[in-house]
Short mmCIF file of C-alpha atoms and ligand atoms in Angstrom, two decimals:
data_model
loop_
_atom_site.label_atom_id
_atom_site.label_comp_id
_atom_site.label_asym_id
_atom_site.label_seq_id
_atom_site.Cartn_x
_atom_site.Cartn_y
_atom_site.Cartn_z
CA MET D 225 15.53 12.11 30.65
CA ALA D 226 12.22 12.53 28.70
CA LYS D 227 12.51 11.41 24.96
CA GLN D 228 12.93 14.44 22.80
CA LYS D 229 10.19 14.61 20.22
CA SER D 230 12.61 14.42 17.47
CA ASP D 231 13.68 10.88 18.75
CA THR D 232 10.41 9.33 17.89
CA ILE D 233 10.41 6.65 15.34
CA MET D 234 8.17 8.55 13.04
CA ASP D 235 10.47 11.53 12.96
CA LYS D 236 13.52 9.26 12.28
CA VAL D 237 11.59 7.47 9.50
CA VAL D 238 10.40 10.77 7.87
CA SER D 239 14.12 12.14 8.11
CA LEU D 240 15.50 8.72 6.59
CA CYS D 241 12.99 8.97 3.72
CA LYS D 242 14.07 12.44 2.90
CA ARG D 243 17.82 11.94 3.26
CA LYS D 244 17.91 8.71 1.26
CA GLY D 245 15.40 9.53 -1.33
CA PHE D 246 12.37 7.60 -0.53
CA ILE D 247 9.81 10.39 0.06
CA PHE D 248 9.91 14.28 -0.44
CA GLN D 249 7.42 16.91 0.52
CA SER D 250 5.48 17.86 -2.76
CA SER D 251 6.36 21.20 -4.29
CA GLU D 252 9.07 21.70 -1.69
CA ILE D 253 10.85 24.60 -3.27
CA TYR D 254 7.53 26.50 -3.13
CA GLY D 255 7.12 25.67 0.56
CA GLY D 256 5.26 22.45 0.12
CA LEU D 257 1.72 21.54 -0.40
CA ASN D 258 0.00 20.20 2.60
CA SER D 259 -0.34 16.43 2.74
CA CYS D 260 0.96 15.80 -0.71
CA TYR D 261 4.23 13.81 -1.21
CA ASP D 262 6.62 12.76 -3.85
CA TYR D 263 8.33 9.36 -4.07
CA GLY D 264 11.99 9.56 -4.80
CA PRO D 265 14.31 6.97 -6.48
CA LEU D 266 14.26 4.59 -3.64
CA GLY D 267 10.65 5.21 -2.70
CA ILE D 268 9.34 4.52 -6.21
CA GLU D 269 11.05 1.21 -6.17
CA LEU D 270 9.72 0.19 -2.86
CA LYS D 271 6.27 1.38 -3.94
CA ARG D 272 6.33 -0.59 -7.37
CA ASN D 273 7.55 -3.62 -5.46
CA ILE D 274 4.62 -3.41 -2.90
CA LYS D 275 2.09 -3.13 -5.80
CA ASP D 276 3.91 -6.00 -7.66
CA PHE D 277 3.65 -8.07 -4.46
CA TRP D 278 -0.06 -7.29 -4.11
CA TRP D 279 -0.71 -7.94 -7.80
CA LYS D 280 1.12 -11.17 -7.75
CA HIS D 281 -0.99 -12.56 -4.57
CA MET D 282 -4.18 -11.06 -5.86
CA VAL D 283 -4.19 -11.66 -9.56
CA GLN D 284 -1.17 -13.65 -10.92
CA PHE D 285 -1.26 -16.48 -8.43
CA ARG D 286 -5.00 -17.00 -8.79
CA ALA D 287 -7.18 -18.18 -11.49
CA ASP D 288 -10.39 -16.61 -10.11
CA ILE D 289 -9.42 -12.88 -10.12
CA GLU D 290 -8.82 -10.65 -13.08
CA GLY D 291 -7.25 -7.30 -13.29
CA LEU D 292 -8.77 -3.83 -14.22
CA ASP D 293 -7.52 -0.31 -14.70
CA ALA D 294 -10.52 1.97 -14.78
CA SER D 295 -10.42 5.71 -15.35
CA ILE D 296 -10.34 8.17 -12.53
CA LEU D 297 -13.07 10.44 -13.86
CA MET D 298 -16.36 8.50 -14.31
CA HIS D 299 -19.95 9.38 -14.92
CA PRO D 300 -21.21 11.57 -12.09
CA ARG D 301 -24.41 9.43 -11.67
CA ILE D 302 -22.02 6.62 -10.42
CA TRP D 303 -21.41 8.72 -7.38
CA GLU D 304 -25.05 9.33 -6.81
CA ALA D 305 -25.77 5.61 -7.12
CA SER D 306 -22.94 4.67 -4.76
CA GLY D 307 -24.32 7.07 -2.12
CA HIS D 308 -21.11 9.34 -2.15
CA VAL D 309 -22.76 12.49 -3.35
CA ALA D 310 -25.40 12.28 -0.47
CA GLY D 311 -23.39 10.48 2.24
CA PHE D 312 -19.57 10.58 1.73
CA THR D 313 -19.15 13.16 4.37
CA ASP D 314 -17.16 13.74 7.59
CA PRO D 315 -18.41 16.00 10.51
CA LEU D 316 -16.43 19.10 10.46
CA VAL D 317 -15.92 21.52 13.47
CA ASP D 318 -13.99 24.74 13.75
CA CYS D 319 -12.43 26.18 16.73
CA LYS D 320 -13.85 29.69 17.47
CA LYS D 321 -10.57 30.75 19.28
CA CYS D 322 -7.70 29.34 17.18
CA LYS D 323 -9.61 28.72 13.94
CA GLN D 324 -8.26 25.22 13.54
CA ARG D 325 -10.42 22.63 11.91
CA PHE D 326 -11.13 19.06 13.13
CA ARG D 327 -13.08 16.05 12.44
CA ALA D 328 -15.75 15.93 15.11
CA ASP D 329 -15.32 12.16 15.47
CA HIS D 330 -11.59 12.61 16.15
CA VAL D 331 -12.07 15.19 18.96
CA GLU D 332 -11.68 13.72 22.39
CA GLU D 333 -13.84 16.04 24.46
CA PRO D 334 -16.99 17.06 22.51
CA GLY D 335 -17.18 20.85 21.98
CA VAL D 336 -13.66 21.46 23.16
CA CYS D 337 -10.69 22.38 20.82
CA PRO D 338 -7.91 19.71 21.22
CA ALA D 339 -5.35 22.38 20.25
CA CYS D 340 -6.17 25.30 22.43
CA GLY D 341 -9.11 24.35 24.66
CA GLY D 342 -11.37 26.92 22.91
CA GLU D 343 -14.95 26.43 22.14
CA LEU D 344 -15.94 24.44 18.92
CA THR D 345 -18.60 25.33 16.51
CA ASP D 346 -21.60 23.03 15.86
CA GLU D 347 -20.96 20.09 13.32
CA ARG D 348 -21.22 20.61 9.74
CA GLN D 349 -21.23 17.74 7.19
CA PHE D 350 -18.48 18.10 4.76
CA ASN D 351 -18.41 16.12 1.59
CA LEU D 352 -14.91 14.68 0.94
CA MET D 353 -15.06 14.31 -2.95
CA PHE D 354 -12.96 16.61 -5.04
CA LYS D 355 -15.06 18.34 -7.72
CA THR D 356 -13.98 19.60 -11.09
CA PHE D 357 -15.52 20.32 -14.34
CA MET D 358 -15.45 18.31 -17.68
CA GLY D 359 -15.02 20.69 -20.71
CA PRO D 360 -14.67 24.32 -20.76
CA VAL D 361 -17.85 25.57 -19.05
CA GLU D 362 -17.79 25.63 -15.30
CA GLU D 363 -21.36 24.92 -14.51
CA GLN D 364 -23.32 22.38 -12.49
CA ALA D 365 -24.17 20.24 -15.54
CA ASN D 366 -20.51 19.54 -16.20
CA VAL D 367 -19.34 18.49 -12.64
CA VAL D 368 -17.22 15.50 -12.40
CA TYR D 369 -15.49 14.08 -9.26
CA LEU D 370 -12.06 12.64 -8.81
CA ARG D 371 -12.84 9.21 -7.53
CA PRO D 372 -12.77 8.77 -3.73
CA GLU D 373 -12.28 4.90 -4.10
CA THR D 374 -11.29 2.61 -7.04
CA ALA D 375 -14.10 0.13 -6.11
CA GLN D 376 -16.87 1.86 -8.23
CA GLY D 377 -14.88 1.45 -11.39
CA ILE D 378 -14.93 -2.29 -10.68
CA TYR D 379 -18.64 -2.56 -10.00
CA VAL D 380 -19.66 -0.79 -13.29
CA ASN D 381 -17.34 -3.07 -15.20
CA PHE D 382 -18.84 -6.35 -13.58
CA LEU D 383 -20.37 -7.42 -16.71
CA ASN D 384 -17.69 -6.49 -19.04
CA VAL D 385 -15.10 -8.50 -17.24
CA LEU D 386 -17.38 -11.54 -16.63
CA GLN D 387 -18.21 -11.79 -20.31
CA SER D 388 -14.74 -11.06 -21.65
CA SER D 389 -12.73 -13.27 -19.31
CA ARG D 390 -15.43 -16.11 -19.29
CA GLN D 391 -15.22 -16.17 -15.46
CA LYS D 392 -18.16 -17.56 -13.33
CA VAL D 393 -19.18 -16.44 -9.88
CA PRO D 394 -17.53 -16.60 -7.52
CA TYR D 395 -14.80 -14.48 -9.14
CA GLY D 396 -13.05 -11.29 -8.28
CA ILE D 397 -11.77 -8.05 -9.93
CA ALA D 398 -8.53 -6.37 -8.69
CA GLN D 399 -7.37 -2.94 -9.28
CA ILE D 400 -4.57 -0.54 -8.16
CA GLY D 401 -4.99 3.20 -8.63
CA LYS D 402 -5.18 6.75 -7.34
CA ALA D 403 -8.03 7.87 -5.22
CA PHE D 404 -8.68 11.40 -3.85
CA ARG D 405 -10.34 12.54 -0.61
CA ASN D 406 -10.50 16.09 0.46
CA GLU D 407 -9.73 14.86 4.14
CA ILE D 408 -10.36 17.48 6.93
CA THR D 409 -7.37 16.45 8.81
CA PRO D 410 -4.76 14.70 6.75
CA GLY D 411 -1.57 13.85 8.73
CA ASN D 412 1.03 11.36 10.08
CA PHE D 413 3.14 11.81 7.00
CA ILE D 414 1.75 9.48 4.29
CA PHE D 415 -0.66 7.78 6.61
CA ARG D 416 -3.70 10.15 5.71
CA THR D 417 -3.20 12.12 2.62
CA ARG D 418 -5.74 13.80 0.07
CA GLU D 419 -4.18 11.94 -2.89
CA PHE D 420 -3.35 8.40 -2.45
CA GLU D 421 -3.15 4.87 -4.09
CA GLN D 422 -5.50 2.05 -3.35
CA MET D 423 -5.18 -1.55 -3.96
CA GLU D 424 -8.71 -3.02 -4.01
CA MET D 425 -10.27 -6.41 -4.83
CA GLN D 426 -13.89 -6.97 -5.15
CA PHE D 427 -15.04 -10.62 -5.03
CA PHE D 428 -18.53 -11.49 -6.42
CA VAL D 429 -20.24 -14.40 -4.77
CA LYS D 430 -23.70 -16.09 -4.40
CA PRO D 431 -25.54 -14.32 -1.55
CA ASP D 432 -25.87 -17.33 0.66
CA THR D 433 -21.99 -17.96 0.49
CA ALA D 434 -21.05 -14.51 1.42
CA THR D 435 -20.30 -15.11 5.21
CA GLU D 436 -18.05 -18.01 4.16
CA TRP D 437 -16.04 -16.05 1.57
CA PHE D 438 -15.92 -13.16 4.11
CA GLU D 439 -14.03 -15.33 6.51
CA TYR D 440 -11.93 -16.78 3.86
CA TRP D 441 -10.76 -13.27 2.71
CA LYS D 442 -10.17 -12.08 6.28
CA GLN D 443 -7.76 -15.03 6.67
CA GLN D 444 -5.99 -14.54 3.36
CA ARG D 445 -5.42 -10.89 3.78
CA MET D 446 -3.92 -11.24 7.42
CA GLU D 447 -1.56 -13.88 6.06
CA TYR D 448 -0.59 -11.64 3.15
CA TYR D 449 0.85 -8.91 5.55
CA VAL D 450 2.83 -11.62 7.35
CA LYS D 451 4.34 -12.80 3.89
CA LEU D 452 5.00 -9.07 3.21
CA GLY D 453 7.21 -9.18 6.33
CA ILE D 454 5.12 -7.12 8.85
CA THR D 455 5.63 -8.29 12.35
CA LYS D 456 2.63 -10.52 13.16
CA GLU D 457 2.16 -9.49 16.66
CA LYS D 458 1.51 -5.80 15.57
CA LEU D 459 -1.32 -6.79 13.36
CA ALA D 460 -4.85 -7.29 14.62
CA PHE D 461 -8.49 -7.43 13.51
CA HIS D 462 -10.88 -4.75 14.52
CA GLN D 463 -14.58 -5.42 13.93
CA HIS D 464 -16.74 -2.53 13.12
CA GLY D 465 -19.60 -1.94 15.71
CA PRO D 466 -23.00 -0.84 14.58
CA ASP D 467 -22.04 2.86 14.81
CA GLU D 468 -18.94 2.47 12.65
CA LEU D 469 -20.59 0.31 9.86
CA ALA D 470 -20.86 1.85 6.57
CA HIS D 471 -24.31 2.19 4.93
CA TYR D 472 -23.63 -0.57 2.42
CA ALA D 473 -21.92 -3.15 4.70
CA ALA D 474 -23.34 -6.08 6.60
CA ASP D 475 -20.08 -6.74 8.17
CA ALA D 476 -16.69 -5.24 8.29
CA PHE D 477 -13.28 -5.85 9.85
CA ASP D 478 -10.22 -3.59 9.69
CA ILE D 479 -6.79 -5.10 9.66
CA GLU D 480 -5.01 -2.71 12.09
CA TYR D 481 -1.28 -2.28 12.63
CA GLN D 482 0.22 -0.79 15.72
CA PHE D 483 1.71 2.47 14.35
CA PRO D 484 3.81 4.62 16.61
CA PHE D 485 0.75 7.00 16.76
CA GLY D 486 -1.73 4.28 17.69
CA ASN D 487 -3.50 1.17 16.35
CA MET D 488 -4.83 2.31 12.96
CA GLU D 489 -6.53 0.73 9.95
CA LEU D 490 -4.34 -0.54 7.23
CA GLU D 491 -7.01 -2.46 5.26
CA GLY D 492 -10.76 -2.82 5.32
CA ILE D 493 -12.54 -6.08 4.51
CA HIS D 494 -16.17 -5.51 3.93
CA ASN D 495 -19.15 -7.59 3.22
CA ARG D 496 -20.89 -5.09 0.96
CA THR D 497 -24.03 -7.26 0.25
CA ASN D 498 -25.71 -6.63 -3.04
CA PHE D 499 -25.96 -3.02 -2.33
CA ASP D 500 -23.49 -1.77 -5.05
CA LEU D 501 -24.72 -3.92 -8.07
CA SER D 502 -28.43 -3.26 -6.90
CA ARG D 503 -27.98 0.51 -6.87
CA HIS D 504 -26.05 0.57 -10.27
CA GLN D 505 -29.03 -1.53 -11.67
CA GLU D 506 -31.32 1.00 -10.34
CA TYR D 507 -29.51 4.07 -11.57
CA SER D 508 -28.21 2.83 -15.02
CA GLY D 509 -31.27 0.81 -15.82
CA LYS D 510 -28.96 -2.18 -16.81
CA ASP D 511 -29.57 -5.63 -15.42
CA LEU D 512 -26.65 -6.65 -13.45
CA SER D 513 -27.89 -9.98 -12.20
CA TYR D 514 -26.03 -13.14 -12.81
CA PHE D 515 -27.47 -16.47 -13.93
CA ASP D 516 -25.91 -19.52 -12.49
CA ASP D 517 -26.15 -22.25 -14.95
CA GLN D 518 -25.51 -25.02 -12.56
CA THR D 519 -28.17 -24.23 -9.98
CA ARG D 520 -30.37 -22.40 -12.57
CA GLU D 521 -30.70 -19.54 -10.12
CA ARG D 522 -30.65 -15.79 -10.93
CA PHE D 523 -29.20 -13.45 -8.38
CA VAL D 524 -27.64 -10.05 -7.83
CA PRO D 525 -24.04 -11.17 -6.47
CA TYR D 526 -23.05 -10.16 -3.08
CA ILE D 527 -19.53 -8.40 -2.88
CA ILE D 528 -16.66 -9.13 -0.39
CA GLU D 529 -14.16 -6.23 -0.60
CA THR D 530 -10.53 -6.07 0.33
CA SER D 531 -9.48 -2.47 0.39
CA ALA D 532 -5.95 -1.64 1.21
CA GLY D 533 -4.02 1.66 0.88
CA CYS D 534 -0.72 1.48 -1.04
CA ASP D 535 0.89 4.51 0.73
CA ARG D 536 -0.25 3.23 4.01
CA THR D 537 1.15 -0.18 3.34
CA LEU D 538 4.43 1.42 2.48
CA LEU D 539 4.49 3.52 5.66
CA THR D 540 3.79 0.33 7.62
CA CYS D 541 6.78 -1.56 5.92
CA LEU D 542 9.08 1.33 6.70
CA VAL D 543 7.99 1.71 10.39
CA ASP D 544 8.07 -2.03 10.98
CA ALA D 545 11.39 -2.55 9.28
CA TYR D 546 13.21 0.39 10.94
CA GLU D 547 15.67 -0.57 13.68
CA GLU D 548 18.62 1.10 15.45
CA GLU D 549 20.55 -1.82 16.38
CA GLN D 550 22.90 -1.66 19.31
CA LEU D 551 26.22 -3.34 18.33
CA GLU D 552 29.22 -3.78 20.55
CA ASN D 553 30.73 -0.27 19.89
CA ASP D 554 28.23 1.22 17.47
CA VAL D 555 24.56 1.73 16.59
CA ARG D 556 23.62 0.38 13.16
CA THR D 557 20.46 1.73 11.39
CA VAL D 558 18.84 -0.99 9.43
CA LEU D 559 15.60 -1.41 7.51
CA HIS D 560 14.63 -5.18 7.69
CA LEU D 561 12.51 -5.00 4.67
CA ALA D 562 11.42 -8.26 3.02
CA PRO D 563 13.87 -9.02 0.21
CA GLU D 564 10.99 -9.22 -2.24
CA ILE D 565 10.06 -5.51 -1.64
CA ALA D 566 13.44 -3.95 -0.95
CA PRO D 567 14.21 -1.16 -3.30
CA VAL D 568 17.76 -2.40 -4.23
CA LYS D 569 18.22 -6.15 -4.11
CA ALA D 570 21.95 -6.39 -3.98
CA ALA D 571 24.95 -4.03 -3.98
CA VAL D 572 28.37 -4.97 -5.53
CA PHE D 573 31.56 -3.56 -4.15
CA PRO D 574 35.15 -3.91 -5.22
CA LEU D 575 37.19 -4.13 -2.02
CA VAL D 576 39.56 -1.65 -3.54
CA LYS D 577 39.71 0.50 -6.49
CA ARG D 578 42.53 -1.38 -8.27
CA ASP D 579 43.95 -4.66 -9.47
CA GLY D 580 40.93 -5.35 -11.70
CA MET D 581 38.53 -5.61 -8.88
CA PRO D 582 36.27 -2.74 -10.12
CA GLU D 583 36.22 -4.35 -13.62
CA LEU D 584 35.18 -7.70 -12.16
CA ALA D 585 32.51 -5.94 -9.90
CA MET D 586 31.08 -4.11 -13.13
CA LYS D 587 30.97 -7.33 -14.95
CA LEU D 588 28.83 -8.83 -12.23
CA ILE D 589 26.66 -5.76 -12.07
CA ASP D 590 26.06 -6.07 -15.80
CA GLU D 591 25.01 -9.75 -15.43
CA LEU D 592 22.63 -9.04 -12.66
CA ARG D 593 21.01 -5.75 -13.76
CA PRO D 594 18.57 -7.31 -16.26
CA HIS D 595 17.03 -9.42 -13.33
CA PHE D 596 17.39 -7.20 -10.19
CA ASN D 597 17.70 -3.67 -9.14
CA VAL D 598 21.38 -3.63 -8.26
CA PHE D 599 23.76 -1.00 -7.14
CA TYR D 600 27.66 -0.40 -7.63
CA ASP D 601 29.65 1.40 -5.03
CA HIS D 602 33.38 1.80 -4.63
CA GLY D 603 33.45 4.75 -2.30
CA GLY D 604 34.86 4.59 1.14
CA ALA D 605 35.70 1.91 3.51
CA ILE D 606 33.79 -1.29 3.08
CA GLY D 607 32.20 -1.11 6.44
CA ARG D 608 30.70 2.17 5.65
CA ARG D 609 29.42 0.82 2.27
CA TYR D 610 27.68 -1.94 4.06
CA ARG D 611 26.01 0.52 6.45
CA ARG D 612 24.71 2.67 3.66
CA MET D 613 23.09 -0.40 2.24
CA ASP D 614 21.64 -1.37 5.67
CA GLU D 615 19.93 1.98 6.10
CA VAL D 616 17.96 1.55 2.86
CA GLY D 617 17.21 -2.05 3.35
CA THR D 618 19.49 -3.77 0.69
CA PRO D 619 19.28 -7.50 1.49
CA PHE D 620 22.59 -8.66 0.04
CA CYS D 621 26.13 -7.13 -0.52
CA LEU D 622 28.60 -8.69 -2.66
CA THR D 623 32.30 -7.96 -2.39
CA VAL D 624 34.88 -8.67 -5.02
CA ASP D 625 38.50 -9.04 -3.37
CA SER D 626 41.68 -10.43 -4.26
CA GLU D 627 40.58 -13.97 -3.84
CA SER D 628 37.72 -13.22 -6.42
CA LEU D 629 40.48 -12.64 -8.98
CA GLU D 630 42.10 -16.12 -8.39
CA ASN D 631 39.01 -18.19 -8.13
CA GLN D 632 36.08 -16.40 -9.44
CA THR D 633 34.22 -16.26 -6.07
CA VAL D 634 32.71 -13.28 -4.15
CA THR D 635 31.63 -12.96 -0.56
CA ILE D 636 28.01 -12.35 -0.04
CA ARG D 637 26.85 -10.61 3.12
CA GLU D 638 23.31 -10.85 4.37
CA ARG D 639 21.79 -7.71 5.86
CA ASP D 640 20.08 -8.86 8.98
CA SER D 641 22.43 -11.42 10.31
CA MET D 642 25.60 -9.65 8.93
CA GLN D 643 26.91 -13.20 8.09
CA GLN D 644 29.24 -13.59 5.10
CA GLU D 645 29.83 -16.55 2.94
CA ARG D 646 31.87 -17.11 -0.16
CA ILE D 647 30.03 -18.28 -3.27
CA ALA D 648 31.04 -18.88 -6.94
CA ILE D 649 30.29 -15.69 -9.13
CA ASP D 650 28.37 -17.91 -11.60
CA THR D 651 25.90 -18.93 -8.87
CA VAL D 652 25.07 -15.43 -7.74
CA ARG D 653 22.05 -14.94 -9.81
CA LYS D 654 20.57 -18.18 -8.70
CA TYR D 655 21.44 -17.47 -5.13
CA LEU D 656 19.60 -14.14 -5.19
CA GLU D 657 16.81 -15.46 -7.21
CA ASP D 658 15.92 -18.18 -4.56
CA ARG D 659 15.94 -15.60 -1.86
CA ILE D 660 14.17 -12.67 -3.48
CA THR D 661 11.46 -14.06 -6.01
CA VAL D 662 7.88 -13.56 -4.82
CA ARG D 663 6.17 -17.08 -4.21
CA PRO D 664 2.52 -17.87 -3.54
P1 ATP E 114 -10.99 6.51 7.69
O1 ATP E 114 -12.18 6.12 8.57
O2 ATP E 114 -9.78 6.32 8.49
O3 ATP E 114 -11.24 7.79 7.02
P2 ATP E 114 -11.99 4.69 5.75
O4 ATP E 114 -12.46 3.64 6.66
O5 ATP E 114 -12.76 5.63 5.18
O6 ATP E 114 -10.78 5.41 6.60
P3 ATP E 114 -11.67 3.03 3.56
O7 ATP E 114 -12.73 3.76 2.79
O8 ATP E 114 -11.99 1.73 4.11
O9 ATP E 114 -11.07 4.00 4.68
O10 ATP E 114 -10.39 3.01 2.70
C1 ATP E 114 -9.70 1.69 2.35
C2 ATP E 114 -8.16 1.87 2.62
O11 ATP E 114 -7.66 2.88 1.68
C3 ATP E 114 -7.75 2.27 4.02
O12 ATP E 114 -7.79 1.22 4.77
C4 ATP E 114 -6.51 2.97 3.72
O13 ATP E 114 -5.47 1.99 3.78
C5 ATP E 114 -6.59 3.70 2.45
N1 ATP E 114 -7.05 5.07 2.64
C6 ATP E 114 -8.16 5.58 2.89
N2 ATP E 114 -8.20 6.84 3.10
C7 ATP E 114 -6.88 7.25 2.91
C8 ATP E 114 -6.12 8.50 2.85
N3 ATP E 114 -6.67 9.63 3.11
N4 ATP E 114 -4.79 8.44 2.81
C9 ATP E 114 -4.14 7.25 2.58
N5 ATP E 114 -4.72 6.07 2.68
C10 ATP E 114 -6.05 6.18 2.66
#
């Protein structure tokens, strides 16, 4: 029998997200707002852990990258210099029959509506930037934009960070923050939305070393996703051909993931040449060149960019981790999330609600809580409690039983193997730390 649409992995992940409190439709009680989503209690933990994981690898573990948090609203001239006012457009077509809108470059048969087969209008260029007004008067002179990428906030702070941090080129600036694009066709849950978060790093280099650094960052970023727990075989590079290459880029590779809806971009790695700093020099009138005091050369640095979507990474982690595992008499739903990013690190259960077991379990929870996000559960059969934790990706479950009261030990069950071992209560923290801490 053909698979029902509701059986697809995406539908299952979307349903799990809602049911377990990872992701909700925004403004749901008002009927929802298209392509906007809210992260619930488990979703926000997962998202924070993903950002933390990225920050550790891109900033904390490195001496040559500094962090930044630039404002979302910036001087409107920035978007003229960057090319976004003139060129950040997608080709828009409308169906004359069913009135649906599409991105012309996403339509398979040119001129034909993919939904109803009707005739499509000619292409119009549609600027993706959200506009608003600064101050009380809504006139052209007061137009500001919600940033469509975080990168420009980094470029315009190139000198500030250089001078205050005493870095020398080559060095990088990293930033995590919201970006907004008025996408023509958002979709596939949180894959493409109009408001999203980016995790971007811009690495400033001497022009004749750009190709070398580009290769370095390609490798680093691919290895990063494997460390994040994503299945290696589902990741691949896609090099941009001449027709895909952005106006600023000399070379570009996407890291793609095999999503259930196709091979799609997860992150872009770009050699942006000196386009950005040269343009900001021209538009601001400020000298953004760099003097290398070892080689006694002055140059405008080239930029190697690594640009990842946070929400898209989160979707990748969920889709990649989701499994309906066939057991002997049962099917177990489990999220095989890397322990470092799992929303809840450990659950603590008293085997039964008496004989001092809940008290001992609570004591353990209190000891662990300052260090990990932990969860206490005494409801229902122990097997059901394990399953509830498997479904939200909790890597470890600790059970307090009658033996615990005698010899101060607990059983610890690992999510993926379902193997259990008995360890001393006073070693639990170290045990978890060894398996959960993010390492370079
Ligand atoms: P596309 O061609 O698919 O619109 P893009 O090539 O314009 O995407 P970039 O500008 O390279 O995308 O953006 C960098 C990263 O930001 C992407 O790899 C993606 O992870 C994330 N991203 C971009 N647009 C969106 C969006 N609308 N929703 C969620 N994430 C996004």
